[in-house]
Amino acid sequence: MIGEPKRILLATDGSSEAHRAGRLAVELSRGMEAELHVVLVEPAPESIYGVGYGVFERAEKEAGEKLRTEVRRIEQAGGTVAGAHAGAGRPDAKIVAVAEEIGADLVVVGSRGLGGLRRALVGSVSLSVVRHAHCSVLVVRGGEGDEAPRVGSILLAVDGSRGSDEAGRIAAGIAKVIGSELHLIHVAPEPLVLPYDVPQEEELPPILQLARKNARTFVDEQAQRLEGMGAKVAGTHPVLGRPDVEIVAVAEEIGADLVVVGSRGLGGLRRALMGSVSDSVVRHAHCSVLVVRIPRARA
């Protein structure tokens, strides 16, 4: 299927969260017949002082040793590693650099990573990769032990943009490979804000009724388009409101295991503005999030 990744880069650090991300990366690489590369970056100061005292060199050596262990683990899980990349320095910067160097289509990273650091701190690493990578990024969350997180349901955000179309193709491919059910959400901006709650749709002002009708028509059309590509859509969710808030809320409501959003989205808005939406979804969703970016060769 057009849009499926052909080269996947797994960013690992030996943590249980990274192991779960690795299991999912193996599953995707096998199902999509994509090359699987692995990168492990040992945090280290890159200043002249760190180098002078051998800190950087020791970190590079440690990264190489850890990487060999992780490659064996992946191969034992049934994966085939096409390339292994060890390094030292800032993990987010090195991951993005390796992804660009090998021409990765997708970076897979665990949501906590870096051993025992808290999610709030590690979020800065995964979020930085999401912001700066030139390809799609899958932030893996959930699961127990070293097992791959369950991906029984996928929530795909659609808005009619090219980024959304690319996200749809990849989401449909993942659903087919893993056997997930696919849900679609379209969030349209509210044309006005009411100072009170309206429980029944027929009680809404005409302008809101029209907005909801248009949102429902659009998301149903997108569902038909994806089903024409061979995807099976289990449900559609037309919503009015703030995209990031509503996407996270619906994902939790339906128990989604993965949210897929386009990196540009929202029609003609710039990527800088869309970044605030995808950033917010990555930060607040309780499940894995895939931020899809159109490859520069086709952008």
Short mmCIF file of C-alpha atoms in Angstrom, two decimals:
data_model
loop_
_atom_site.label_atom_id
_atom_site.label_comp_id
_atom_site.label_asym_id
_atom_site.label_seq_id
_atom_site.Cartn_x
_atom_site.Cartn_y
_atom_site.Cartn_z
CA MET A 1 0.00 0.00 0.00
CA ILE A 2 1.28 3.45 -0.91
CA GLY A 3 2.40 5.31 2.16
CA GLU A 4 3.53 2.30 4.17
CA PRO A 5 7.01 2.75 5.68
CA LYS A 6 9.83 0.87 3.97
CA ARG A 7 12.54 1.69 6.51
CA ILE A 8 11.82 1.79 10.25
CA LEU A 9 14.19 3.14 12.89
CA LEU A 10 13.68 1.85 16.43
CA ALA A 11 15.13 4.11 19.13
CA THR A 12 15.91 2.02 22.20
CA ASP A 13 17.75 2.37 25.49
CA GLY A 14 17.29 -1.02 27.11
CA SER A 15 14.31 -0.05 29.24
CA SER A 16 11.12 -2.13 29.45
CA GLU A 17 9.26 0.65 27.65
CA ALA A 18 11.77 0.48 24.80
CA HIS A 19 11.45 -3.31 24.70
CA ARG A 20 7.70 -3.01 24.21
CA ALA A 21 8.26 -0.47 21.46
CA GLY A 22 10.75 -2.88 19.92
CA ARG A 23 8.23 -5.71 19.84
CA LEU A 24 5.76 -3.50 18.02
CA ALA A 25 8.46 -2.29 15.60
CA VAL A 26 9.31 -5.91 14.79
CA GLU A 27 5.65 -6.69 14.16
CA LEU A 28 5.26 -3.70 11.85
CA SER A 29 8.51 -4.30 9.96
CA ARG A 30 7.59 -7.92 9.29
CA GLY A 31 4.00 -7.19 8.31
CA MET A 32 4.93 -4.27 6.06
CA GLU A 33 8.14 -5.88 4.75
CA ALA A 34 10.14 -2.88 5.92
CA GLU A 35 13.82 -2.71 6.87
CA LEU A 36 14.36 -2.44 10.61
CA HIS A 37 17.22 -0.33 11.95
CA VAL A 38 18.05 0.19 15.62
CA VAL A 39 19.68 3.18 17.32
CA LEU A 40 20.85 3.46 20.93
CA VAL A 41 22.22 6.73 22.27
CA GLU A 42 23.94 6.92 25.64
CA PRO A 43 23.39 10.39 27.17
CA ALA A 44 26.70 12.23 27.51
CA PRO A 45 28.02 15.80 27.54
CA GLU A 46 29.41 16.77 24.17
CA SER A 47 31.45 19.67 25.51
CA ILE A 48 35.21 19.76 25.26
CA TYR A 49 35.39 19.14 29.01
CA GLY A 50 33.47 15.88 28.79
CA VAL A 51 35.63 14.71 25.89
CA GLY A 52 38.80 15.68 27.68
CA TYR A 53 38.02 13.46 30.64
CA GLY A 54 37.02 10.50 28.46
CA VAL A 55 33.35 10.75 29.43
CA PHE A 56 32.17 10.86 25.83
CA GLU A 57 34.37 7.97 24.73
CA ARG A 58 33.18 5.78 27.62
CA ALA A 59 29.57 6.61 26.80
CA GLU A 60 30.09 5.59 23.18
CA LYS A 61 31.63 2.28 24.25
CA GLU A 62 28.77 1.62 26.66
CA ALA A 63 26.24 2.44 23.94
CA GLY A 64 27.86 -0.09 21.62
CA GLU A 65 27.72 -2.82 24.27
CA LYS A 66 24.07 -2.10 25.10
CA LEU A 67 23.17 -1.98 21.42
CA ARG A 68 24.56 -5.46 20.78
CA THR A 69 22.38 -6.77 23.60
CA GLU A 70 19.31 -5.05 22.18
CA VAL A 71 19.96 -6.39 18.68
CA ARG A 72 20.12 -9.94 20.06
CA ARG A 73 16.85 -9.37 21.90
CA ILE A 74 15.15 -8.14 18.73
CA GLU A 75 16.44 -11.08 16.71
CA GLN A 76 15.20 -13.49 19.38
CA ALA A 77 11.77 -11.84 19.01
CA GLY A 78 11.78 -12.72 15.30
CA GLY A 79 13.05 -9.43 13.90
CA THR A 80 15.78 -8.90 11.33
CA VAL A 81 18.04 -5.92 12.00
CA ALA A 82 19.27 -4.27 8.80
CA GLY A 83 21.45 -1.73 10.58
CA ALA A 84 22.59 -0.97 14.15
CA HIS A 85 23.66 2.54 15.17
CA ALA A 86 25.29 3.38 18.51
CA GLY A 87 26.15 6.87 19.69
CA ALA A 88 26.59 9.22 22.61
CA GLY A 89 25.33 12.72 23.26
CA ARG A 90 21.81 14.18 23.21
CA PRO A 91 19.42 11.27 22.50
CA ASP A 92 16.80 13.33 20.64
CA ALA A 93 19.34 15.02 18.37
CA LYS A 94 21.17 11.76 17.59
CA ILE A 95 17.93 9.86 16.87
CA VAL A 96 16.78 12.54 14.43
CA ALA A 97 20.22 12.62 12.76
CA VAL A 98 20.34 8.84 12.28
CA ALA A 99 16.79 8.83 10.95
CA GLU A 100 17.76 11.39 8.31
CA GLU A 101 21.06 9.67 7.55
CA ILE A 102 19.45 6.31 6.72
CA GLY A 103 16.34 7.79 5.11
CA ALA A 104 13.92 6.36 7.66
CA ASP A 105 10.21 6.56 6.90
CA LEU A 106 9.19 5.91 10.51
CA VAL A 107 10.85 6.33 13.91
CA VAL A 108 9.52 4.18 16.77
CA VAL A 109 10.28 5.32 20.32
CA GLY A 110 9.02 4.24 23.74
CA SER A 111 7.09 6.82 25.74
CA ARG A 112 9.20 6.66 28.91
CA GLY A 113 12.64 5.44 27.82
CA LEU A 114 15.98 6.38 29.37
CA GLY A 115 15.75 3.81 32.15
CA GLY A 116 14.03 5.06 35.27
CA LEU A 117 13.38 8.67 34.32
CA ARG A 118 9.81 9.82 34.73
CA ARG A 119 7.49 10.21 31.77
CA ALA A 120 7.31 13.98 32.32
CA LEU A 121 11.05 14.25 31.71
CA VAL A 122 11.29 11.67 28.94
CA GLY A 123 8.41 13.32 27.17
CA SER A 124 10.91 16.01 26.21
CA VAL A 125 12.93 13.42 24.25
CA SER A 126 10.06 11.76 22.40
CA LEU A 127 8.35 15.10 21.84
CA SER A 128 11.56 16.60 20.46
CA VAL A 129 11.86 13.68 18.03
CA VAL A 130 8.24 14.22 16.96
CA ARG A 131 8.93 17.91 16.38
CA HIS A 132 12.21 17.64 14.52
CA ALA A 133 12.24 14.33 12.64
CA HIS A 134 11.70 14.63 8.90
CA CYS A 135 9.63 11.44 8.89
CA SER A 136 6.69 9.95 10.79
CA VAL A 137 7.16 9.14 14.49
CA LEU A 138 5.37 6.50 16.55
CA VAL A 139 5.43 7.13 20.31
CA VAL A 140 4.61 3.78 21.93
CA ARG A 141 2.76 3.73 25.23
CA GLY A 142 1.12 0.89 27.13
CA GLY A 143 1.69 -2.82 27.56
CA GLU A 144 3.28 -4.77 30.38
CA GLY A 145 6.66 -6.40 30.77
CA ASP A 146 8.47 -6.77 27.46
CA GLU A 147 5.37 -7.63 25.44
CA ALA A 148 4.21 -5.44 22.57
CA PRO A 149 1.30 -3.20 23.54
CA ARG A 150 -2.08 -4.33 22.27
CA VAL A 151 -3.34 -2.40 19.25
CA GLY A 152 -6.93 -3.60 19.03
CA SER A 153 -8.35 -0.25 17.94
CA ILE A 154 -6.95 2.74 16.05
CA LEU A 155 -8.37 6.26 16.07
CA LEU A 156 -7.47 8.18 12.90
CA ALA A 157 -7.93 11.95 12.80
CA VAL A 158 -9.05 13.16 9.34
CA ASP A 159 -9.39 16.70 8.02
CA GLY A 160 -8.97 16.50 4.24
CA SER A 161 -5.35 17.72 4.15
CA ARG A 162 -2.51 15.88 2.40
CA GLY A 163 -1.06 15.00 5.78
CA SER A 164 -4.37 13.49 6.78
CA ASP A 165 -4.52 11.47 3.55
CA GLU A 166 -1.03 10.10 4.22
CA ALA A 167 -2.04 9.28 7.80
CA GLY A 168 -5.07 7.42 6.48
CA ARG A 169 -3.00 5.23 4.21
CA ILE A 170 -0.57 4.33 6.99
CA ALA A 171 -3.34 3.76 9.56
CA ALA A 172 -5.14 1.46 7.12
CA GLY A 173 -1.90 -0.45 6.55
CA ILE A 174 -1.25 -0.87 10.27
CA ALA A 175 -4.84 -1.99 10.89
CA LYS A 176 -4.47 -4.61 8.17
CA VAL A 177 -1.12 -5.90 9.44
CA ILE A 178 -2.12 -6.06 13.12
CA GLY A 179 -5.82 -6.81 12.66
CA SER A 180 -7.02 -3.66 14.43
CA GLU A 181 -10.41 -2.02 14.08
CA LEU A 182 -10.26 1.47 12.63
CA HIS A 183 -12.22 4.48 13.90
CA LEU A 184 -12.28 7.92 12.28
CA ILE A 185 -12.64 11.28 13.99
CA HIS A 186 -13.16 14.67 12.37
CA VAL A 187 -13.03 17.73 14.62
CA ALA A 188 -14.61 20.86 13.18
CA PRO A 189 -14.31 24.24 14.92
CA GLU A 190 -17.40 25.44 16.74
CA PRO A 191 -18.89 28.44 14.89
CA LEU A 192 -20.01 29.86 18.23
CA VAL A 193 -19.68 29.12 21.93
CA LEU A 194 -22.82 28.64 24.01
CA PRO A 195 -22.92 29.85 27.63
CA TYR A 196 -24.88 26.72 28.61
CA ASP A 197 -24.99 22.98 27.93
CA VAL A 198 -27.36 21.74 25.22
CA PRO A 199 -28.24 18.06 25.79
CA GLN A 200 -30.29 17.50 22.60
CA GLU A 201 -29.01 18.23 19.09
CA GLU A 202 -32.43 19.45 17.92
CA GLU A 203 -32.16 22.20 20.56
CA LEU A 204 -28.96 23.56 19.05
CA PRO A 205 -28.96 26.83 17.09
CA PRO A 206 -29.23 26.22 13.30
CA ILE A 207 -25.59 27.19 12.71
CA LEU A 208 -24.40 24.47 15.11
CA GLN A 209 -26.78 21.92 13.65
CA LEU A 210 -25.36 22.66 10.20
CA ALA A 211 -21.77 22.42 11.47
CA ARG A 212 -22.43 19.01 13.02
CA LYS A 213 -24.20 17.81 9.88
CA ASN A 214 -21.27 18.90 7.71
CA ALA A 215 -18.78 17.22 10.06
CA ARG A 216 -20.79 14.00 9.97
CA THR A 217 -21.01 14.08 6.15
CA PHE A 218 -17.27 14.69 5.83
CA VAL A 219 -16.14 11.90 8.17
CA ASP A 220 -18.54 9.43 6.53
CA GLU A 221 -17.11 10.32 3.12
CA GLN A 222 -13.59 9.73 4.45
CA ALA A 223 -14.70 6.36 5.81
CA GLN A 224 -16.06 5.36 2.41
CA ARG A 225 -12.80 6.41 0.76
CA LEU A 226 -10.72 4.30 3.14
CA GLU A 227 -13.05 1.32 2.77
CA GLY A 228 -12.56 1.65 -0.97
CA MET A 229 -8.84 1.13 -0.29
CA GLY A 230 -9.58 -2.09 1.58
CA ALA A 231 -9.77 -0.76 5.15
CA LYS A 232 -12.56 -1.75 7.53
CA VAL A 233 -13.96 1.23 9.43
CA ALA A 234 -15.66 0.29 12.70
CA GLY A 235 -16.96 3.74 13.61
CA THR A 236 -16.97 7.44 12.77
CA HIS A 237 -16.92 10.34 15.23
CA PRO A 238 -17.87 13.85 14.01
CA VAL A 239 -17.09 16.37 16.76
CA LEU A 240 -17.05 20.14 17.23
CA GLY A 241 -14.40 21.77 19.37
CA ARG A 242 -10.63 21.97 19.84
CA PRO A 243 -8.89 19.23 17.81
CA ASP A 244 -6.31 18.15 20.41
CA VAL A 245 -8.82 18.07 23.28
CA GLU A 246 -11.49 16.20 21.32
CA ILE A 247 -9.07 13.68 19.80
CA VAL A 248 -7.73 12.74 23.24
CA ALA A 249 -11.26 12.61 24.72
CA VAL A 250 -12.67 10.35 21.98
CA ALA A 251 -9.59 8.11 22.12
CA GLU A 252 -10.20 7.55 25.81
CA GLU A 253 -13.95 7.17 25.32
CA ILE A 254 -13.62 4.34 22.76
CA GLY A 255 -10.57 2.78 24.44
CA ALA A 256 -8.26 3.38 21.46
CA ASP A 257 -4.83 1.78 21.62
CA LEU A 258 -3.32 4.04 18.96
CA VAL A 259 -4.10 7.55 17.73
CA VAL A 260 -2.91 8.52 14.23
CA VAL A 261 -2.68 12.20 13.27
CA GLY A 262 -1.20 13.98 10.26
CA SER A 263 1.71 16.31 10.90
CA ARG A 264 0.30 19.22 8.92
CA GLY A 265 -3.44 18.76 9.36
CA LEU A 266 -6.14 21.41 9.71
CA GLY A 267 -6.16 22.26 6.01
CA GLY A 268 -3.91 25.18 5.16
CA LEU A 269 -2.55 25.98 8.62
CA ARG A 270 1.21 25.94 8.90
CA ARG A 271 3.08 23.04 10.39
CA ALA A 272 4.16 25.26 13.30
CA LEU A 273 0.54 25.67 14.34
CA MET A 274 -0.36 22.05 13.69
CA GLY A 275 2.60 21.12 15.84
CA SER A 276 0.71 22.41 18.85
CA VAL A 277 -2.09 19.91 18.09
CA SER A 278 0.12 16.87 17.56
CA ASP A 279 2.34 17.88 20.49
CA SER A 280 -0.70 18.11 22.74
CA VAL A 281 -2.04 14.73 21.60
CA VAL A 282 1.36 13.10 22.21
CA ARG A 283 1.54 14.67 25.67
CA HIS A 284 -1.98 13.90 26.85
CA ALA A 285 -3.19 10.73 25.12
CA HIS A 286 -3.23 7.65 27.33
CA CYS A 287 -2.28 5.41 24.40
CA SER A 288 0.34 5.26 21.67
CA VAL A 289 0.39 8.11 19.13
CA LEU A 290 1.61 8.06 15.53
CA VAL A 291 2.38 11.48 14.04
CA VAL A 292 2.51 11.08 10.26
CA ARG A 293 4.63 13.37 8.13
CA ILE A 294 4.68 13.41 4.33
CA PRO A 295 8.18 12.47 3.08
CA ARG A 296 9.99 15.53 1.74
CA ALA A 297 10.40 13.84 -1.66
CA ARG A 298 6.62 13.92 -2.07
CA ALA A 299 5.76 17.01 -0.01
#
